[in-house]
Coordinates of C-alpha atoms in Angstrom, one line a residue:
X1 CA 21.5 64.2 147.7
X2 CA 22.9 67.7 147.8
X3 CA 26.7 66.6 146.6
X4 CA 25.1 64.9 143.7
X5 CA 22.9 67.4 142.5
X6 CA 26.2 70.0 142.8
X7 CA 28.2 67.7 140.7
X8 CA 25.6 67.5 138.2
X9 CA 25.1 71.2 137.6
X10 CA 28.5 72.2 138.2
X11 CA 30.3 69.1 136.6
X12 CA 28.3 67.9 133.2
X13 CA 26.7 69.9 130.3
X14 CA 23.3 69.0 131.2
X15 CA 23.5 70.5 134.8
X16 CA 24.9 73.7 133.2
X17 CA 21.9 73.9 130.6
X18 CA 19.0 73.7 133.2
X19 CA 21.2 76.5 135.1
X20 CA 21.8 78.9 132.2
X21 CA 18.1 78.3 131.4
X22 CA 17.0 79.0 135.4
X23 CA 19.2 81.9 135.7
X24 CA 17.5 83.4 132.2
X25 CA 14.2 82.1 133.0
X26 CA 14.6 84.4 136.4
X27 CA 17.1 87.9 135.0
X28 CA 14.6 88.1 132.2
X29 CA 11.3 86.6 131.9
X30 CA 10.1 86.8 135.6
X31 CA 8.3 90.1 136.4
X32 CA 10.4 92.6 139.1
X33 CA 8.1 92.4 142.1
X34 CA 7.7 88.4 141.9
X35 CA 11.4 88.2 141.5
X36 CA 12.2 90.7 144.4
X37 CA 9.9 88.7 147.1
X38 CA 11.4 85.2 146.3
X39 CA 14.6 86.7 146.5
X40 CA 13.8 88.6 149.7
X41 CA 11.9 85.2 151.1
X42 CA 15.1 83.4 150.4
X43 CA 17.1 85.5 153.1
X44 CA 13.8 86.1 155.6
X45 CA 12.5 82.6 155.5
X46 CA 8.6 84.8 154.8
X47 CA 7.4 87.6 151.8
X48 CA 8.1 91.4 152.2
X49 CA 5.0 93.5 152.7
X50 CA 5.3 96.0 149.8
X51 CA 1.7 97.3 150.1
X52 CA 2.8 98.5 153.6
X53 CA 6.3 98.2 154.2
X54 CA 7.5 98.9 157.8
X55 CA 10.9 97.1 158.2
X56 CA 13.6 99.5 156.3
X57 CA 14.6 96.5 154.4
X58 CA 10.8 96.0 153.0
X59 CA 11.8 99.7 152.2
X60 CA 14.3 99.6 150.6
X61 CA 13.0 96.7 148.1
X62 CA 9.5 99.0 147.5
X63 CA 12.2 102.1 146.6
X64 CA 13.9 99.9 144.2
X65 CA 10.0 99.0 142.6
X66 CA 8.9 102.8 143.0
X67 CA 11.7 105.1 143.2
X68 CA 13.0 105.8 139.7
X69 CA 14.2 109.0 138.2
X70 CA 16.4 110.1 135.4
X71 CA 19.2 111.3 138.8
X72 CA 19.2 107.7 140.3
X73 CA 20.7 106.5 137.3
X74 CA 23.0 109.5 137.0
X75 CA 24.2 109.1 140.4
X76 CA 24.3 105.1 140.1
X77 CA 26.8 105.8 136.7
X78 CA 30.5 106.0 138.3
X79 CA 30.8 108.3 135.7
X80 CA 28.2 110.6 135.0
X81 CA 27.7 111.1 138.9
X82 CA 31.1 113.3 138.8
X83 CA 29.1 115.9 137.2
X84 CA 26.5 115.8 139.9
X85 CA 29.0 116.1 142.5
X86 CA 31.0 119.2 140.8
X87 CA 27.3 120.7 140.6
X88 CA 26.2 119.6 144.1
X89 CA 29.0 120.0 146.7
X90 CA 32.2 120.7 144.3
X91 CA 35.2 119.1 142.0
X92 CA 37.7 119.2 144.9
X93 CA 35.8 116.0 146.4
X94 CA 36.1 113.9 143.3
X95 CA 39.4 111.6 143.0
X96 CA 41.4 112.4 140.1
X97 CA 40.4 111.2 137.1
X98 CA 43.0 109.9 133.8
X99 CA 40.6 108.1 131.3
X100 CA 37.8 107.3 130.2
X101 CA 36.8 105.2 127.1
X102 CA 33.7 102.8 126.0
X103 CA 36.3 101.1 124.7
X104 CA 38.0 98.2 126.0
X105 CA 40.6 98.0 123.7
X106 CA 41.9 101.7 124.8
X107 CA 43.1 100.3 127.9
X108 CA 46.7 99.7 127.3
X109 CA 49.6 100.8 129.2
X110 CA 50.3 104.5 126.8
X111 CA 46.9 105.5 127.7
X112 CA 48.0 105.6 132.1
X113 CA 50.0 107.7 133.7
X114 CA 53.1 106.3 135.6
X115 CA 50.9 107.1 139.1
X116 CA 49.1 104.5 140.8
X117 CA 45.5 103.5 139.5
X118 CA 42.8 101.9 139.3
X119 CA 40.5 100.2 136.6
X120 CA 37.1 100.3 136.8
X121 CA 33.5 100.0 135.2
X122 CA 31.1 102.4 135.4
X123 CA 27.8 100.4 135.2
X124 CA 28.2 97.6 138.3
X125 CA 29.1 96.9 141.7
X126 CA 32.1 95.5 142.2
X127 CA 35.8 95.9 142.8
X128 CA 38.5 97.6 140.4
X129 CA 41.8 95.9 139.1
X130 CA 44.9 98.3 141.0
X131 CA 47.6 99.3 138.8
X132 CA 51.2 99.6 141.1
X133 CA 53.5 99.2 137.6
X134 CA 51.5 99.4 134.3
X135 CA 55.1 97.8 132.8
X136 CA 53.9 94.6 134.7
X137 CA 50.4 94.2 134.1
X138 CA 48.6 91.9 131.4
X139 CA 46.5 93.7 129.2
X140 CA 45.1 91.3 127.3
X141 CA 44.0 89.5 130.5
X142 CA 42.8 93.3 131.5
X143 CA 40.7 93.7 128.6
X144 CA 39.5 90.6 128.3
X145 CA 38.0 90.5 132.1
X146 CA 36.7 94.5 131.2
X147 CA 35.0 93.0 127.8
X148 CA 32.8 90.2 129.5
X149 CA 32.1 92.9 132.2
X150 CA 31.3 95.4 129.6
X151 CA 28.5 92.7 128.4
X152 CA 26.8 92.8 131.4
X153 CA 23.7 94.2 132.5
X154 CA 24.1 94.7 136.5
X155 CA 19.9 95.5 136.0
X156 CA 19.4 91.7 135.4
X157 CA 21.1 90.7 138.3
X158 CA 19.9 93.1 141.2
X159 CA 16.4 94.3 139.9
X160 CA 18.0 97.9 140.5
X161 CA 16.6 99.8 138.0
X162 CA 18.9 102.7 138.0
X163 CA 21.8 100.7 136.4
X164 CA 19.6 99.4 133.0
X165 CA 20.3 102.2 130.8
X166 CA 23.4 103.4 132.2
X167 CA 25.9 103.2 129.2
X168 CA 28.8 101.2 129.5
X169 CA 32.6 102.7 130.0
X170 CA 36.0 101.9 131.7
X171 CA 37.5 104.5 134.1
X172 CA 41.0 105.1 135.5
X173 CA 41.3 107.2 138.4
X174 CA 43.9 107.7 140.8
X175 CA 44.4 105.1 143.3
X176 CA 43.9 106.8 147.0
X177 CA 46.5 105.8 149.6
X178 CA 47.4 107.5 152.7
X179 CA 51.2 108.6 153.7
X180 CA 51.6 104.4 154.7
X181 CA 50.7 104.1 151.0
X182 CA 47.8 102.2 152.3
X183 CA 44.3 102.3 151.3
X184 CA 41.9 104.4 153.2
X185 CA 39.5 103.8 155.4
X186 CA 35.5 104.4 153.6
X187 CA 33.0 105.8 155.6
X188 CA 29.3 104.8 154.4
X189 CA 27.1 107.4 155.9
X190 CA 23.0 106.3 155.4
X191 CA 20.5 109.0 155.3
X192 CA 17.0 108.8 156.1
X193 CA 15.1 111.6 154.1
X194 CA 18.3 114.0 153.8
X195 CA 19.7 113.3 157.5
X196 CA 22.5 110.9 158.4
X197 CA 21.3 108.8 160.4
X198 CA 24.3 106.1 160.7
X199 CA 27.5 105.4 160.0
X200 CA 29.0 102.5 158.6
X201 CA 32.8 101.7 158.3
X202 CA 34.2 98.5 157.3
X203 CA 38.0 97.0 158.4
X204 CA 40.0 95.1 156.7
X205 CA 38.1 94.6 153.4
X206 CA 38.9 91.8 150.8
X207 CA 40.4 89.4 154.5
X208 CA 39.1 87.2 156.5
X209 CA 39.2 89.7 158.7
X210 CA 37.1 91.9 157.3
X211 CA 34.5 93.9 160.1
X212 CA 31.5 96.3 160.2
X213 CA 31.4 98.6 162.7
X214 CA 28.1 100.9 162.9
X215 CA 27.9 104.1 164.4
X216 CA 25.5 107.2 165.4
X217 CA 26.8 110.9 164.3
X218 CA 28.1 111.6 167.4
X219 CA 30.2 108.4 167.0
X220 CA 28.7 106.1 169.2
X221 CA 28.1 102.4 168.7
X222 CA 25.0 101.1 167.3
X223 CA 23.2 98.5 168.8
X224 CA 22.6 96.1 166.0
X225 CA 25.1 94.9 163.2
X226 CA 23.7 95.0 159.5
X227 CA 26.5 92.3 158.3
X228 CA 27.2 90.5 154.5
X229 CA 28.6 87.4 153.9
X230 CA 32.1 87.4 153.9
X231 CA 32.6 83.1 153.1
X232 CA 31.2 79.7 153.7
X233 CA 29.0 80.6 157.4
X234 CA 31.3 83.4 157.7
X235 CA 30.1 87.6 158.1
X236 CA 31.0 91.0 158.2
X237 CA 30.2 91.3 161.8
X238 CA 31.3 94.1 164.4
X239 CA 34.9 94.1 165.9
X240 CA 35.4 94.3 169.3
X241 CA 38.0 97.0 168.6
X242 CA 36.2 100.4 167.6
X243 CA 37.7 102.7 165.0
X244 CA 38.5 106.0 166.0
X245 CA 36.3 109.2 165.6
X246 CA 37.7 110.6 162.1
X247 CA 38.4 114.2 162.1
X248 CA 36.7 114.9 159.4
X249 CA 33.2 113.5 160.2
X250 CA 31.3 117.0 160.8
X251 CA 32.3 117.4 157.3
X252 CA 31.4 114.0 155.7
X253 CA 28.2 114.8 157.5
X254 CA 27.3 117.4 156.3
X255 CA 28.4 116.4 152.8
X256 CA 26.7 113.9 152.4
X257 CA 23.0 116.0 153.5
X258 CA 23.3 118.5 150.5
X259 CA 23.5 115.3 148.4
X260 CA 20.7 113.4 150.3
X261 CA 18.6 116.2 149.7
X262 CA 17.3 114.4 146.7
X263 CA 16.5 111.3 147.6
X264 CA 14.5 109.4 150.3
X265 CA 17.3 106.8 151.5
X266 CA 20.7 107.1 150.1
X267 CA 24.0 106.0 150.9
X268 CA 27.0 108.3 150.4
X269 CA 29.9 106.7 150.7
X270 CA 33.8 108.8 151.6
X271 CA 37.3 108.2 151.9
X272 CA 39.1 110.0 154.6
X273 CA 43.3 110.4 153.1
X274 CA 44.9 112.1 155.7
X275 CA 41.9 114.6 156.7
X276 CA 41.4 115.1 152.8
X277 CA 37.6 113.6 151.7
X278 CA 37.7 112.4 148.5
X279 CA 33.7 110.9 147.3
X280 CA 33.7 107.4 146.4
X281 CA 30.0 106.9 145.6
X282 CA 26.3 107.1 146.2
X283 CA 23.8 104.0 146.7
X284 CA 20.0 103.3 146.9
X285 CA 19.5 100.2 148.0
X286 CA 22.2 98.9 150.5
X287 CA 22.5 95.2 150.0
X288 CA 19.8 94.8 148.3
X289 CA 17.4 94.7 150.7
X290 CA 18.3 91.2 151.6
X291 CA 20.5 91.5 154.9
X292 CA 18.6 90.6 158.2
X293 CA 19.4 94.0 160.9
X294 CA 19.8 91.9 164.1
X295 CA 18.3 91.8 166.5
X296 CA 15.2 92.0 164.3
X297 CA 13.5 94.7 165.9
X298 CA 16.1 97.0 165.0
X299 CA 15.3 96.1 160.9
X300 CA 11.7 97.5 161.9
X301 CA 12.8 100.2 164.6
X302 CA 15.0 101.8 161.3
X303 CA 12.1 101.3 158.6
X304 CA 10.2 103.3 161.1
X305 CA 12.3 106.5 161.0
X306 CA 12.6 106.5 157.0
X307 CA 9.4 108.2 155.2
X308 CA 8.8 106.9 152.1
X309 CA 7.8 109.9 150.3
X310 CA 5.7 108.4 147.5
X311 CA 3.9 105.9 149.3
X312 CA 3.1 108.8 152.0
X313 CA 1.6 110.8 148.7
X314 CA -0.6 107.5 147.8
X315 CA -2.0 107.6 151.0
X316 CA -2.6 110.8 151.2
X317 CA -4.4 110.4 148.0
X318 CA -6.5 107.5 149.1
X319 CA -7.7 109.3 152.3

C-alpha cells in the first residue's frame, strides 16, 4: 500500500496538491504547541509533558514555546550575532568576514576576494556553498539556489521562534581550513544554565561515515549517544575511535560560559584551526527536541540537571 501511496504523491499532480496543502495546513494554520507534540509524538511514539517537563528534550520543546527574547533572535541571525560576540567575548573569535548583501543578485564573482569562501544565509540551518575558484563557479545557479532560500521562513518549518523576524541576507566569510587545507574539526559545547556540561564533536560530516562522539569537560566519554539521522536506517552514532583532547578546550570552555550567561540552555558551537578558536554559532534547541538520548534514562537524567528558569518563577508564583 505504501509504494502506491509514494507514487501518488510524489509522481502525479494530485498527490503533490494534497501535500502542498498538508504541509501549509501544518507551517501555518496549526497552533505551535499542537504542532510541537505531534511532531515530538512522531519520534517518541507518546506526547511531551510541557506542564511539567523532566526529560531535557521535553525541555528543550517548552524553551522553544517560552523562551523568547529580542537576544535569541540576535544570536540565531548569522549575522547580527557578530556583534554580540565582538560585545561579549571579542572580534578576534569571529571568522573573517568579505560581504554581506540582502541581495542576491550582488553575489557575483567581483564582489569575492580570490581567498577561499564560503556562501551562506543568515536566517536557517543548513550548509554553505564553498568557493575554491570563484572563476569556476555558476552564478546564476548560485543565486538562484540563494533566491528560493531567501524566500524561506526557517520559523515555519521548526516552530523556533527566534528565526521569524530575522531579516534575510547572504554572507561570505572566509572558509577555515587547517595547514592540510582541511576543514576543522567543530566542537558543540551544551550548557545547562551558564555551565558546560557536554561536549559534542562530530567526524567526518557530509560521509557515510559521519560520527558523534560525546564527552564530559574533562574529556571523558559520555555514556549515552544523542545521534541524527545520517540516511535510510542509518545515524550519527559514536565511533569506536575517540578524538583527541584539543588543546584549546579550557578555552572553548570557558568561552562559551560568558556567552551562556544569558540563556538557560544553549549550544555554542567552535572551530579549533591549529589551536586558533574561531566561533561558528550559538543554538537553542539542539535538534529540535526530537532526538531520543539513549539509553532513555539518560534523556531524563540530563533534563534533570537543566533549570528551567521561567517555569521555576511560575512555580514559585503558584506556591
Amino acid at each position: 500500500m505504501k509504494q502506491p501511496l509514494k507514487y501518488i504523491y510524489h509522481r502525479t499532480l494530485v498527490g503533490k496538491i494534497v501535500m502542498n496543502l498538508y504541509h501549509y495546513f501544518n507551517k501555518k494554520i496549526v497552533p505551535e504547541q499542537i504542532y510541537l507534540k505531534y511532531k515530538y509524538k512522531k519520534h517518541f511514539g507518546q506526547f511531551p509533558d510541557l506542564k511539567k517537563p523532566k526529560t531535557l528534550n521535553e525541555k528543550i520543546i517548552w524553551l522553544k514555546l517560552h523562551d523568547r527574547t529580542p537576544l535569541h533572535t540576535r544570536c540565531a541571525d548569522k549575522y547580527e550575532v557578530r556583534g554580540f560576540i565582538k560585545e561579549s567575548i571579542g572580534e578576534e573569535y569571529l571568522v573573517p568576514l568579505y560581504f554581506q548583501t540582502q541581495d542576491v543578485n550582488e553575489i557575483i564573482a567581483d564582489n569575492l576576494p580570490d581567498a577561499h569562501c564560503i556562501i551562506k544565509t543568515n536566517h536557517d540551518s543548513g550548509g554553505g556553498i564553498f568557493v575554491l575558484d570563484k572563476t569556476k563557479m555558476n552564478w546564476e545557479d548560485i543565486q538562484q539556489k540563494l533566491k528560493q532560500r531567501m524566500e524561506k521562513n526557517y520559523y515555519l518549518k521548526s516552530k523556533e521562534w527566534q528565526y521569524k523576524n530575522i531579516i534575510p541576507r547572504v554572507i561570505i566569510e572566509k572558509l577555515l581550513q587547517n595547514s592540510k587545507g582541511d576543514i576543522p574539526e567543530d566542537y558543540k559545547l551544551h550548557c545547562f544554565n551558564g555551565k558546560v556540561r557536554m561536549i559534542q564533536v562530530d567526524i567526518g560530516r557530509g560521509t557515510s561515515n559521519h560520527y558523534r562522539n560525546w564527552y564530559n569537560t574533562d574529556w571523558q566519554r559520555e555514556p549515552y549517544k544523542w545521534s541524527s539521522p545520517k540516511g535510510p536506517g542509518k545515524y550519527t552514532d559514536p565511533s569506536p575511535d575517540d578524538v583527541p583532547r584539543p588543546k584549546t578546550l579550557n578555552k572553548m570552555i570557558s568561552l562559551s560560559e560568558l556567552i551562556a550567561t544569558h540563556f538557560d540552555y544553549v549550544r555554542v558551537d567552535w572551530y579549533d584551526v591549529d589551536g586558533k578558536l574561531y566561533f561558528g554559532e550559538v543554538t537553542f534547541h539542539h535538534d529540535g527536541g526530537n532526538k531520543p538520548i539513549l539509553p532513555k534514562q539518560w534523556d531524563l537524567i540530563l533534563g534533570n540537571e537543566l533549570i528551567l528558569t521561567k517555569l521555576k518563577l511560575q512555580d514559585v508564583a503558584k506556591d
